[in-house]
Amino acid sequence: MKRNGEAVDDEEFVPDAKKQRVLEESSPSSSSLVENPLHQLTAYDDVDDEEDVARRGMRKGDREGVDGREAGEQNGRVVDERGREEDDSESDDEEDEGYNKGRRGRLVEIRRDCPYLDTVNRQVLEFDFEKFCSVSLSNLNVYACLVCGKYYQGRGRKSHAYTHSVEAGHHVFINLQSEKVYCLPDGYEINDPSLDDIRHVLNPRFTREQVVQIDKNKQWSRALDGSDYLPGMVGLNNIKETDFVNVTIQSLMRVTPLRNFFLIPENYQHSKSPLVHRFGELTRKIWHARNFKGQVSPHEFLQAVMKASKKRFRIGAQSDPVEFMSWLLNTLHADLKTSKKKSSIIHECFQGELEVIKEIPGKIMADKKESGDDQDGNANLTDSGTELNNVMSDTSRMPFLMLGLDLPPPPLFQDVMEKNIIPQVPLFNILKKFDGETVTEVVRPRLARMRYRVKRLPRYLILHMRRFTKNNFFVEKNPTLVNFPVKNLELKDYIPLPTPGDKERLRSKYDLIANVVHDGKPGEGSYRVFVQRKSEELWYEMQDLHVSETLPQMVALSEAYMQIYEQHQ
């Protein structure tokens, strides 16, 4: 550093008392290093500069017999070693800023005016991707360059952000965690309200009053590129074969209590699960009215899904949205419940209860007993298990988040015009599976006759049409169309429901809010979803980035695969 053409050591800029304290704390013999092992990790800029000064003095005495070329090589090697050391420790300068400020006595100047604010380019800013430094690939203390949009680590003198600011001439950076904006290489903090819109895109915020009013909003928002979008009706980027995730997310965004819960981060701050927090971030971005773009990329959420599912669901491999929905709801519930509260917003919305009557023929039971395979069979029987006419009957109650409906097999022959006959079946016919009388034959794990009856209806009912069947050779798709009502599905007319209590009212009427459709061949094809916008009761067809308004009649003409119904309150 120079002042009036004279070389000045960095030590001159540290007040004597502070400098003494810093040097004492940074010395290896200091007891504070033993007390707090994090000190070695948080030591950064100013302390290291002074250590460099001390080291330079020592090296100067050691190097007197070395010529200029060898001295340059030696110095270069030392800098390289320092650089390698820095990647781990030195770039963490602001992660715990208040702590570091007390540790080193380093004060950051705050200014309202900055001559480089006009270089900020909002068109290139993209905060949907993982917060990793583009050079070191570290996720600790990452800054985004507000001029080119790239991510860099740290802001000390040997950090990647500092180097980028000097080499590229880009000076405005935002800390992706603390949301503070700095000017580099000068190092001062910029406090300007014109940057608030960037902070809102980085971390969208909702008050509880806004959340209550969100379904009444009919106003379109305009993105920076001039495109108009509806908050909540934005397209999701298909990163690679991830349409099964997109349709699931778009469907869940219509579930009002679930959406409202995740719009307020305080509701789930007790959870340590990255999946929960990434799902909350994605929910806030989808419903944010001040986005820079008219679409959202679920990249961070997909990374959390890959990690939590141990790559069962991953980018680049098509999966089943029904399987993904089931996995996601169960995982979110497990991550949200606490030791005090066993329930979660997932179970409050989707959990119902079934009565299952299982009948096992007596011949099979006898064979099992003879072969000794029935060790666990009797253990599964409940108190209501009885044996009648050589048939073992077992009644149990089990919770459910989703109901699977069986489609009738398609016809084997073609019609007169030599075209395949596409059969149709009313939804009420396949719902009879849950009337408590219709028998369903089950082969695995052993041959049995099952009867199901709904004992408690959930607030949001998820139905799944079993379109795909696997045989020994390939997967077949059943093209049968299901005729279903978009509004006022009355279940009590088709399923015997339990009588409600004295002060309760039987709620058995439902409206469709989301309908997932599969197009194409089994194992291939793509998914799209029809969703309802509550503020105007309009229907939209969504397929990745494509969002368009459609007629309610078109919803019922599709090959429905998974549906979500909302209960009338």
Coordinates of C-alpha atoms in Angstrom, one line a residue:
M1 CA 0.0 0.0 0.0
K2 CA 1.3 3.5 -0.8
R3 CA 0.7 6.9 0.5
N4 CA 2.2 10.0 -1.2
G5 CA 4.5 7.6 -3.2
E6 CA 6.0 6.0 0.0
A7 CA 5.5 2.4 0.8
V8 CA 3.6 2.0 4.0
D9 CA 3.1 -1.2 6.0
D10 CA -0.4 -2.4 6.7
E11 CA 0.4 -2.1 10.4
E12 CA 0.1 1.7 10.3
F13 CA -3.6 1.5 9.6
V14 CA -4.4 -0.5 12.8
P15 CA -4.7 1.5 16.0
D16 CA -2.0 0.6 18.6
A17 CA -4.4 -0.9 21.2
K18 CA -6.3 -2.8 18.5
K19 CA -3.1 -3.9 16.8
Q20 CA -1.7 -5.2 20.1
R21 CA -4.9 -7.1 20.9
V22 CA -5.0 -8.6 17.4
L23 CA -1.4 -9.7 17.5
E24 CA -1.8 -11.2 21.0
E25 CA -4.9 -13.1 19.8
S26 CA -3.3 -14.4 16.6
S27 CA -0.1 -15.7 18.4
P28 CA -0.1 -19.5 18.7
S29 CA 0.5 -19.2 22.5
S30 CA -2.7 -17.3 23.1
S31 CA -5.1 -19.2 25.3
S32 CA -8.1 -18.1 23.2
L33 CA -7.1 -20.4 20.4
V34 CA -7.4 -23.4 22.8
E35 CA -10.7 -22.1 24.1
N36 CA -12.3 -21.6 20.7
P37 CA -11.2 -23.9 17.9
L38 CA -13.1 -21.8 15.4
H39 CA -10.6 -19.0 15.7
Q40 CA -8.2 -20.6 13.3
L41 CA -11.0 -20.8 10.7
T42 CA -12.2 -17.3 11.1
A43 CA -8.8 -15.6 11.1
Y44 CA -8.8 -13.6 7.9
D45 CA -7.7 -10.4 6.2
D46 CA -6.2 -8.0 8.8
V47 CA -4.6 -10.6 11.0
D48 CA -3.0 -12.4 8.1
D49 CA -1.7 -9.1 6.7
E50 CA 0.2 -8.5 9.9
E51 CA 1.5 -12.0 10.0
D52 CA 2.7 -11.5 6.4
V53 CA 4.5 -8.4 7.6
A54 CA 6.2 -10.3 10.3
R55 CA 7.0 -13.2 8.0
R56 CA 8.4 -10.8 5.4
G57 CA 10.8 -9.4 8.0
M58 CA 12.0 -12.9 8.9
R59 CA 12.4 -14.0 5.3
K60 CA 14.4 -10.9 4.5
G61 CA 17.1 -11.9 7.0
D62 CA 17.1 -15.5 5.8
R63 CA 17.3 -14.5 2.1
E64 CA 20.4 -12.3 2.1
G65 CA 22.6 -14.9 0.3
V66 CA 19.9 -15.7 -2.3
D67 CA 20.0 -14.0 -5.7
G68 CA 17.1 -12.1 -7.2
R69 CA 15.8 -14.9 -9.4
E70 CA 15.8 -17.5 -6.6
A71 CA 14.2 -15.0 -4.3
G72 CA 11.4 -14.4 -6.8
E73 CA 10.8 -18.2 -7.1
Q74 CA 10.9 -18.6 -3.4
N75 CA 8.5 -15.8 -2.8
G76 CA 6.2 -17.2 -5.5
R77 CA 6.2 -20.5 -3.8
V78 CA 5.3 -19.0 -0.4
V79 CA 2.4 -17.0 -2.0
D80 CA 1.2 -20.3 -3.6
E81 CA 1.2 -22.0 -0.2
R82 CA -0.6 -19.1 1.3
G83 CA -3.2 -19.2 -1.5
R84 CA -3.9 -22.9 -0.9
E85 CA -4.2 -22.2 2.7
E86 CA -6.6 -19.4 2.0
D87 CA -9.2 -21.5 0.2
D88 CA -10.1 -23.2 3.4
S89 CA -9.9 -20.5 5.9
E90 CA -9.3 -17.0 4.7
S91 CA -12.4 -16.7 2.5
D92 CA -14.7 -17.2 5.4
D93 CA -14.3 -13.5 6.3
E94 CA -17.9 -12.4 6.8
E95 CA -19.8 -15.6 7.6
D96 CA -20.1 -14.7 11.2
E97 CA -19.5 -11.0 10.8
G98 CA -20.3 -9.8 14.3
Y99 CA -18.0 -12.3 15.8
N100 CA -15.2 -11.5 13.4
K101 CA -15.6 -7.8 14.0
G102 CA -15.0 -8.4 17.7
R103 CA -12.2 -10.8 17.0
R104 CA -10.1 -8.5 14.9
G105 CA -11.5 -5.1 15.7
R106 CA -12.0 -4.5 12.0
L107 CA -14.7 -1.9 11.1
V108 CA -16.4 -1.7 7.8
E109 CA -17.3 1.7 6.5
I110 CA -21.0 2.1 5.4
R111 CA -21.8 4.5 2.6
R112 CA -25.1 5.5 1.0
D113 CA -23.6 6.7 -2.3
C114 CA -21.4 4.5 -4.6
P115 CA -20.2 5.6 -8.0
Y116 CA -20.6 2.0 -9.4
L117 CA -24.3 1.5 -8.7
D118 CA -25.1 2.2 -12.3
T119 CA -23.1 -0.8 -13.4
V120 CA -25.5 -3.2 -11.7
N121 CA -27.2 -5.4 -14.4
R122 CA -30.4 -6.9 -13.1
Q123 CA -30.9 -8.7 -16.4
V124 CA -28.2 -11.2 -15.7
L125 CA -29.0 -11.9 -12.0
E126 CA -30.1 -15.4 -11.4
F127 CA -30.5 -16.6 -7.8
D128 CA -32.2 -20.0 -8.5
F129 CA -29.0 -21.9 -8.7
E130 CA -26.9 -23.4 -5.9
K131 CA -24.8 -20.8 -4.0
F132 CA -21.3 -22.1 -4.9
C133 CA -18.2 -20.1 -5.8
S134 CA -17.6 -20.5 -9.5
V135 CA -13.8 -20.9 -8.9
S136 CA -13.4 -22.8 -5.6
L137 CA -16.8 -24.6 -5.7
S138 CA -17.2 -23.8 -2.0
N139 CA -20.5 -22.8 -0.5
L140 CA -19.0 -20.9 2.4
N141 CA -19.4 -17.1 2.4
V142 CA -20.4 -16.7 -1.3
Y143 CA -20.9 -13.3 -3.0
A144 CA -22.7 -12.6 -6.2
C145 CA -21.3 -10.1 -8.6
L146 CA -24.1 -7.7 -9.4
V147 CA -22.5 -6.8 -12.8
C148 CA -22.1 -10.2 -14.4
G149 CA -24.1 -12.4 -12.1
K150 CA -21.3 -14.9 -11.2
Y151 CA -20.7 -16.2 -7.7
Y152 CA -17.3 -15.8 -5.9
Q153 CA -16.1 -16.6 -2.4
G154 CA -14.9 -14.1 0.2
R155 CA -14.0 -10.4 -0.2
G156 CA -10.6 -10.3 1.5
R157 CA -7.5 -9.3 -0.5
K158 CA -6.7 -12.8 -1.7
S159 CA -10.3 -14.0 -2.2
H160 CA -11.8 -14.8 -5.5
A161 CA -14.3 -11.9 -5.4
Y162 CA -11.6 -9.4 -4.7
T163 CA -9.5 -10.8 -7.6
H164 CA -12.6 -10.7 -9.9
S165 CA -13.2 -7.1 -9.0
V166 CA -9.7 -6.1 -9.9
E167 CA -9.4 -8.1 -13.0
A168 CA -12.8 -7.5 -14.5
G169 CA -13.5 -4.1 -13.1
H170 CA -16.8 -5.2 -11.5
H171 CA -17.2 -3.5 -8.1
V172 CA -20.6 -4.3 -6.6
F173 CA -21.1 -7.6 -4.8
I174 CA -23.9 -9.0 -2.5
N175 CA -23.4 -11.5 0.2
L176 CA -25.9 -14.3 -0.6
Q177 CA -26.5 -15.1 3.1
S178 CA -26.5 -11.8 4.9
E179 CA -27.8 -9.8 1.8
K180 CA -25.3 -7.0 2.5
V181 CA -23.9 -5.2 -0.5
Y182 CA -20.2 -4.3 -0.7
C183 CA -18.0 -2.3 -3.1
L184 CA -14.7 -4.1 -4.0
P185 CA -11.8 -3.6 -3.9
D186 CA -12.5 -0.6 -1.7
G187 CA -14.3 -2.8 0.8
Y188 CA -17.0 -0.5 2.1
E189 CA -20.6 -1.5 2.6
I190 CA -23.3 0.1 0.4
N191 CA -26.5 1.0 2.1
D192 CA -28.8 2.2 -0.7
P193 CA -32.6 1.5 -0.9
S194 CA -32.4 1.1 -4.7
L195 CA -30.9 -2.4 -4.1
D196 CA -33.9 -3.6 -2.1
D197 CA -35.5 -5.2 -5.2
I198 CA -32.4 -7.4 -5.6
R199 CA -32.7 -8.5 -2.0
H200 CA -36.4 -9.4 -2.5
V201 CA -35.5 -11.6 -5.5
L202 CA -32.7 -13.2 -3.6
N203 CA -34.9 -14.0 -0.6
P204 CA -38.7 -13.3 -1.3
R205 CA -40.6 -12.2 1.8
F206 CA -44.2 -12.3 2.7
T207 CA -46.1 -10.9 5.7
R208 CA -48.9 -12.8 7.2
E209 CA -51.4 -10.1 5.9
Q210 CA -50.0 -10.6 2.4
V211 CA -50.4 -14.4 2.6
V212 CA -54.1 -14.1 3.6
Q213 CA -54.8 -11.8 0.6
I214 CA -52.8 -13.8 -1.9
D215 CA -55.7 -15.7 -3.4
K216 CA -57.6 -12.4 -4.0
N217 CA -54.8 -11.0 -6.2
K218 CA -55.9 -10.6 -9.9
Q219 CA -53.1 -8.3 -10.9
W220 CA -50.4 -9.4 -13.4
S221 CA -46.7 -8.7 -12.7
R222 CA -44.2 -7.6 -15.3
A223 CA -40.7 -9.1 -15.4
L224 CA -37.6 -7.2 -16.4
D225 CA -37.6 -8.7 -19.9
G226 CA -41.0 -7.3 -20.5
S227 CA -43.0 -10.5 -20.1
D228 CA -46.1 -10.6 -18.0
Y229 CA -46.7 -13.3 -15.5
L230 CA -49.2 -14.2 -12.8
P231 CA -47.7 -14.8 -9.3
G232 CA -48.3 -18.5 -8.6
M233 CA -48.8 -19.3 -12.3
V234 CA -45.1 -19.1 -13.4
G235 CA -43.5 -21.8 -15.5
L236 CA -40.8 -24.1 -14.0
N237 CA -37.6 -24.9 -15.9
N238 CA -37.3 -28.5 -17.1
I239 CA -33.6 -29.0 -16.3
K240 CA -33.5 -32.5 -17.8
E241 CA -36.3 -35.0 -17.6
T242 CA -37.6 -33.2 -14.5
D243 CA -41.2 -32.6 -15.7
F244 CA -42.4 -35.2 -13.1
V245 CA -41.1 -32.8 -10.4
N246 CA -42.6 -29.7 -12.0
V247 CA -46.1 -31.1 -12.2
T248 CA -46.0 -32.3 -8.6
I249 CA -44.8 -28.9 -7.4
Q250 CA -47.4 -27.0 -9.4
S251 CA -50.1 -29.3 -8.0
L252 CA -49.0 -28.8 -4.4
M253 CA -48.9 -25.0 -4.9
R254 CA -52.8 -25.1 -5.2
V255 CA -53.1 -26.5 -1.7
T256 CA -53.8 -23.3 0.2
P257 CA -52.8 -24.3 3.8
L258 CA -49.6 -26.0 2.6
R259 CA -48.7 -23.0 0.5
N260 CA -49.4 -20.5 3.3
F261 CA -47.4 -22.5 5.7
F262 CA -44.3 -22.5 3.5
L263 CA -44.6 -18.8 2.6
I264 CA -43.7 -17.9 6.2
P265 CA -40.2 -19.3 7.0
E266 CA -40.8 -18.9 10.8
N267 CA -43.2 -21.8 10.6
Y268 CA -40.5 -24.4 9.8
Q269 CA -37.3 -22.7 11.2
H270 CA -37.1 -25.6 13.8
S271 CA -36.4 -28.1 11.0
K272 CA -32.8 -28.8 10.0
S273 CA -33.8 -30.5 6.7
P274 CA -32.4 -28.8 3.6
L275 CA -35.4 -30.3 1.7
V276 CA -37.9 -28.4 3.8
H277 CA -36.1 -25.1 3.4
R278 CA -35.5 -25.5 -0.3
F279 CA -39.2 -26.4 -0.8
G280 CA -40.1 -23.2 1.2
E281 CA -37.7 -21.1 -1.0
L282 CA -39.3 -22.5 -4.2
T283 CA -42.8 -21.8 -2.9
R284 CA -41.9 -18.2 -2.1
K285 CA -40.3 -17.7 -5.5
I286 CA -43.3 -19.1 -7.4
W287 CA -45.7 -16.7 -5.5
H288 CA -43.4 -13.7 -5.5
A289 CA -44.8 -10.7 -7.4
R290 CA -41.5 -8.9 -8.0
N291 CA -39.4 -11.5 -9.9
F292 CA -36.9 -10.4 -12.5
K293 CA -38.0 -13.3 -14.8
G294 CA -41.4 -14.8 -15.6
Q295 CA -40.2 -18.3 -14.7
V296 CA -38.5 -20.1 -11.9
S297 CA -35.7 -22.7 -12.0
P298 CA -36.1 -25.4 -9.3
H299 CA -32.4 -26.2 -9.4
E300 CA -31.7 -25.9 -5.7
F301 CA -34.8 -27.9 -4.8
L302 CA -33.8 -30.7 -7.2
Q303 CA -30.3 -30.9 -5.6
A304 CA -31.9 -31.3 -2.2
V305 CA -34.3 -34.0 -3.6
M306 CA -31.4 -35.9 -5.1
K307 CA -29.5 -35.9 -1.8
A308 CA -32.5 -36.7 0.4
S309 CA -33.7 -39.5 -1.9
K310 CA -30.2 -40.9 -2.3
K311 CA -30.5 -40.3 -6.1
R312 CA -33.8 -42.3 -6.3
F313 CA -35.1 -39.2 -8.0
R314 CA -32.5 -37.3 -10.0
I315 CA -31.9 -34.9 -12.9
G316 CA -31.7 -36.7 -16.2
A317 CA -33.9 -39.7 -15.3
Q318 CA -37.6 -39.7 -15.9
S319 CA -39.6 -40.8 -12.8
D320 CA -43.3 -41.3 -11.9
P321 CA -44.9 -38.2 -10.3
V322 CA -47.1 -40.5 -8.2
E323 CA -44.1 -42.1 -6.6
F324 CA -42.4 -38.7 -6.2
M325 CA -45.5 -37.2 -4.6
S326 CA -45.7 -40.0 -2.1
W327 CA -42.0 -39.8 -1.3
L328 CA -42.1 -36.0 -1.0
L329 CA -45.1 -35.8 1.3
N330 CA -43.8 -38.6 3.6
T331 CA -40.3 -37.0 3.8
L332 CA -41.6 -33.5 4.4
H333 CA -43.9 -34.9 7.2
A334 CA -41.0 -36.7 8.8
D335 CA -38.8 -33.6 8.7
L336 CA -41.4 -31.3 10.0
K337 CA -42.8 -33.2 12.9
T338 CA -41.3 -32.6 16.4
S339 CA -41.1 -34.7 19.5
K340 CA -43.9 -32.5 21.0
K341 CA -46.1 -32.4 18.0
K342 CA -46.3 -35.7 16.1
S343 CA -48.5 -34.2 13.3
S344 CA -47.5 -31.8 10.6
I345 CA -49.1 -29.6 7.9
I346 CA -48.8 -32.5 5.5
H347 CA -51.0 -34.8 7.6
E348 CA -53.4 -32.0 8.4
C349 CA -54.0 -31.5 4.7
F350 CA -53.8 -35.0 3.2
Q351 CA -54.2 -37.7 5.8
G352 CA -57.4 -39.8 5.8
E353 CA -58.2 -43.2 7.3
L354 CA -59.3 -46.5 5.7
E355 CA -60.9 -49.6 7.2
V356 CA -59.2 -52.7 5.6
I357 CA -60.8 -56.1 5.7
K358 CA -58.4 -58.8 4.7
E359 CA -59.7 -62.4 4.0
I360 CA -57.2 -65.2 3.5
P361 CA -58.5 -68.6 2.3
G362 CA -58.1 -71.3 4.9
K363 CA -56.2 -73.7 2.5
I364 CA -53.5 -71.1 2.1
M365 CA -53.3 -70.6 5.8
A366 CA -53.0 -74.3 6.4
D367 CA -50.2 -74.6 3.8
K368 CA -48.4 -71.7 5.4
K369 CA -48.6 -73.4 8.8
E370 CA -47.4 -76.7 7.5
S371 CA -44.4 -75.1 5.8
G372 CA -43.7 -72.9 8.9
D373 CA -44.0 -69.7 6.8
D374 CA -46.7 -68.2 8.9
Q375 CA -44.5 -67.0 11.7
D376 CA -45.3 -63.4 10.9
G377 CA -48.8 -63.9 9.5
N378 CA -50.6 -64.3 12.8
A379 CA -48.6 -61.4 14.3
N380 CA -50.1 -59.1 11.8
L381 CA -53.6 -59.9 12.8
T382 CA -55.5 -57.4 14.9
D383 CA -57.9 -58.1 17.7
S384 CA -60.7 -58.3 15.2
G385 CA -59.2 -61.2 13.3
T386 CA -61.7 -64.1 13.1
E387 CA -61.8 -67.5 11.3
L388 CA -65.1 -68.2 9.5
N389 CA -65.9 -71.0 7.0
N390 CA -62.2 -71.8 6.8
V391 CA -61.4 -68.2 5.9
M392 CA -59.3 -66.0 8.1
S393 CA -60.6 -62.5 8.3
D394 CA -58.7 -59.6 9.6
T395 CA -60.0 -56.0 10.1
S396 CA -57.6 -53.1 10.6
R397 CA -57.5 -49.3 10.2
M398 CA -54.8 -47.6 8.4
P399 CA -54.0 -44.0 7.5
F400 CA -53.5 -42.9 3.8
L401 CA -52.2 -39.8 2.0
M402 CA -53.4 -41.0 -1.5
L403 CA -56.0 -43.4 -2.9
G404 CA -55.1 -45.7 -5.8
L405 CA -58.0 -46.4 -8.3
D406 CA -57.9 -49.4 -10.6
L407 CA -59.0 -48.8 -14.3
P408 CA -60.9 -51.5 -16.2
P409 CA -58.7 -53.3 -18.8
P410 CA -59.0 -51.9 -22.3
P411 CA -60.7 -53.9 -25.0
L412 CA -58.5 -56.3 -27.0
F413 CA -60.2 -55.9 -30.4
Q414 CA -60.6 -53.0 -32.8
D415 CA -63.9 -51.6 -33.9
V416 CA -65.4 -51.7 -37.4
M417 CA -63.3 -48.7 -38.6
E418 CA -60.2 -50.7 -37.5
K419 CA -59.3 -48.2 -34.9
N420 CA -58.6 -48.9 -31.3
I421 CA -61.6 -48.3 -29.1
I422 CA -60.8 -45.9 -26.3
P423 CA -63.1 -46.9 -23.4
Q424 CA -64.4 -44.5 -20.9
V425 CA -65.3 -45.1 -17.3
P426 CA -67.1 -42.8 -14.8
L427 CA -65.0 -41.8 -11.7
F428 CA -67.8 -43.1 -9.5
N429 CA -67.4 -46.7 -10.9
I430 CA -63.8 -46.9 -9.9
L431 CA -64.5 -45.2 -6.6
K432 CA -66.6 -48.3 -5.6
K433 CA -63.4 -49.9 -4.6
F434 CA -63.7 -48.0 -1.3
D435 CA -67.4 -48.8 -0.6
G436 CA -66.5 -51.6 1.9
E437 CA -68.2 -54.3 -0.2
T438 CA -66.3 -54.5 -3.5
V439 CA -63.7 -57.2 -3.3
T440 CA -60.1 -56.5 -4.6
E441 CA -58.0 -59.6 -5.3
V442 CA -54.4 -59.2 -4.1
V443 CA -51.6 -61.7 -5.1
R444 CA -48.6 -60.3 -3.2
P445 CA -47.3 -61.0 -0.6
R446 CA -49.9 -63.8 -0.5
L447 CA -53.3 -64.4 -2.2
A448 CA -56.0 -62.5 -0.3
R449 CA -59.3 -60.8 -0.8
M450 CA -59.4 -57.2 0.3
R451 CA -62.2 -54.8 1.0
Y452 CA -61.7 -51.1 1.7
R453 CA -63.9 -48.5 3.3
V454 CA -63.2 -44.8 3.9
K455 CA -63.6 -44.0 7.6
R456 CA -62.3 -40.4 7.6
L457 CA -62.0 -38.1 4.6
P458 CA -59.0 -35.7 4.3
R459 CA -59.3 -32.0 3.6
Y460 CA -57.4 -32.5 0.3
L461 CA -58.0 -35.8 -1.4
I462 CA -55.3 -37.2 -3.8
L463 CA -56.5 -39.8 -6.3
H464 CA -54.2 -41.8 -8.4
M465 CA -55.4 -43.7 -11.5
R466 CA -53.2 -46.9 -12.0
R467 CA -52.5 -46.5 -15.7
F468 CA -49.3 -48.4 -15.9
T469 CA -48.9 -52.1 -15.3
K470 CA -45.7 -54.1 -15.5
N471 CA -45.5 -57.6 -16.9
N472 CA -42.5 -59.8 -17.4
F473 CA -41.5 -58.1 -20.5
F474 CA -42.6 -54.4 -20.7
V475 CA -44.7 -51.7 -19.1
E476 CA -48.3 -51.3 -20.5
K477 CA -50.3 -48.1 -20.4
N478 CA -54.1 -48.2 -20.0
P479 CA -55.6 -45.5 -22.2
T480 CA -59.1 -45.6 -20.6
L481 CA -60.5 -42.1 -20.1
V482 CA -62.0 -41.3 -16.7
N483 CA -65.1 -39.0 -16.7
F484 CA -65.0 -36.9 -13.6
P485 CA -66.7 -33.7 -12.4
V486 CA -64.5 -30.6 -12.1
K487 CA -66.8 -29.1 -9.4
N488 CA -69.0 -30.6 -6.7
L489 CA -67.8 -34.2 -6.6
E490 CA -70.2 -35.7 -4.0
L491 CA -68.7 -38.8 -2.4
K492 CA -71.5 -39.8 0.0
D493 CA -73.7 -40.8 -3.0
Y494 CA -71.1 -43.5 -4.0
I495 CA -69.2 -44.3 -0.8
P496 CA -70.8 -45.1 2.5
L497 CA -69.2 -42.6 4.9
P498 CA -69.2 -42.7 8.7
T499 CA -71.9 -40.8 10.5
P500 CA -70.5 -37.5 11.9
G501 CA -70.7 -36.6 15.6
D502 CA -73.3 -34.3 17.2
K503 CA -71.5 -31.1 16.6
E504 CA -69.8 -32.2 13.3
R505 CA -71.0 -31.8 9.8
L506 CA -70.4 -34.4 7.1
R507 CA -68.1 -32.7 4.5
S508 CA -68.1 -35.0 1.5
K509 CA -68.2 -32.5 -1.4
Y510 CA -65.0 -31.7 -3.3
D511 CA -63.8 -29.5 -6.1
L512 CA -60.9 -30.4 -8.4
I513 CA -57.9 -28.1 -8.1
A514 CA -55.1 -30.0 -9.9
N515 CA -55.1 -32.7 -12.6
V516 CA -51.8 -34.3 -13.7
V517 CA -51.8 -35.9 -17.2
H518 CA -49.4 -38.3 -19.0
D519 CA -48.9 -38.0 -22.7
G520 CA -47.0 -40.5 -24.9
K521 CA -45.8 -44.1 -24.5
P522 CA -45.2 -45.8 -21.1
G523 CA -41.7 -45.3 -19.9
E524 CA -41.3 -42.3 -22.1
G525 CA -43.7 -39.4 -22.8
S526 CA -44.1 -36.3 -20.7
Y527 CA -46.3 -34.9 -18.0
R528 CA -48.4 -31.8 -17.8
V529 CA -50.8 -30.5 -15.3
F530 CA -54.1 -28.5 -15.3
V531 CA -54.4 -26.2 -12.2
Q532 CA -57.1 -23.8 -11.1
R533 CA -56.4 -20.2 -10.2
K534 CA -58.7 -19.4 -7.3
S535 CA -58.8 -15.6 -7.6
E536 CA -60.7 -15.9 -10.9
E537 CA -61.6 -19.6 -10.9
L538 CA -59.8 -19.9 -14.3
W539 CA -58.0 -23.1 -15.4
Y540 CA -54.5 -23.1 -16.7
E541 CA -52.5 -25.8 -18.5
M542 CA -48.9 -25.9 -17.4
Q543 CA -46.1 -27.9 -19.0
D544 CA -42.7 -26.8 -17.8
L545 CA -42.2 -23.2 -19.0
H546 CA -45.4 -23.3 -21.1
V547 CA -48.4 -21.7 -19.2
S548 CA -51.7 -21.0 -21.0
E549 CA -55.3 -20.5 -20.0
T550 CA -57.7 -23.3 -20.9
L551 CA -61.3 -24.3 -20.7
P552 CA -62.7 -26.5 -17.8
Q553 CA -64.1 -28.8 -20.5
M554 CA -60.6 -29.5 -21.7
V555 CA -59.5 -30.7 -18.3
A556 CA -62.0 -33.6 -18.3
L557 CA -60.9 -34.8 -21.8
S558 CA -57.4 -35.7 -20.8
E559 CA -55.9 -39.0 -19.6
A560 CA -56.0 -38.1 -15.9
Y561 CA -53.2 -39.8 -13.9
M562 CA -53.2 -38.0 -10.5
Q563 CA -55.7 -35.5 -9.1
I564 CA -56.1 -33.3 -6.0
Y565 CA -59.6 -32.4 -4.8
E566 CA -60.3 -29.7 -2.2
Q567 CA -63.1 -30.3 0.4
H568 CA -65.9 -27.8 0.7
Q569 CA -65.7 -26.1 4.1

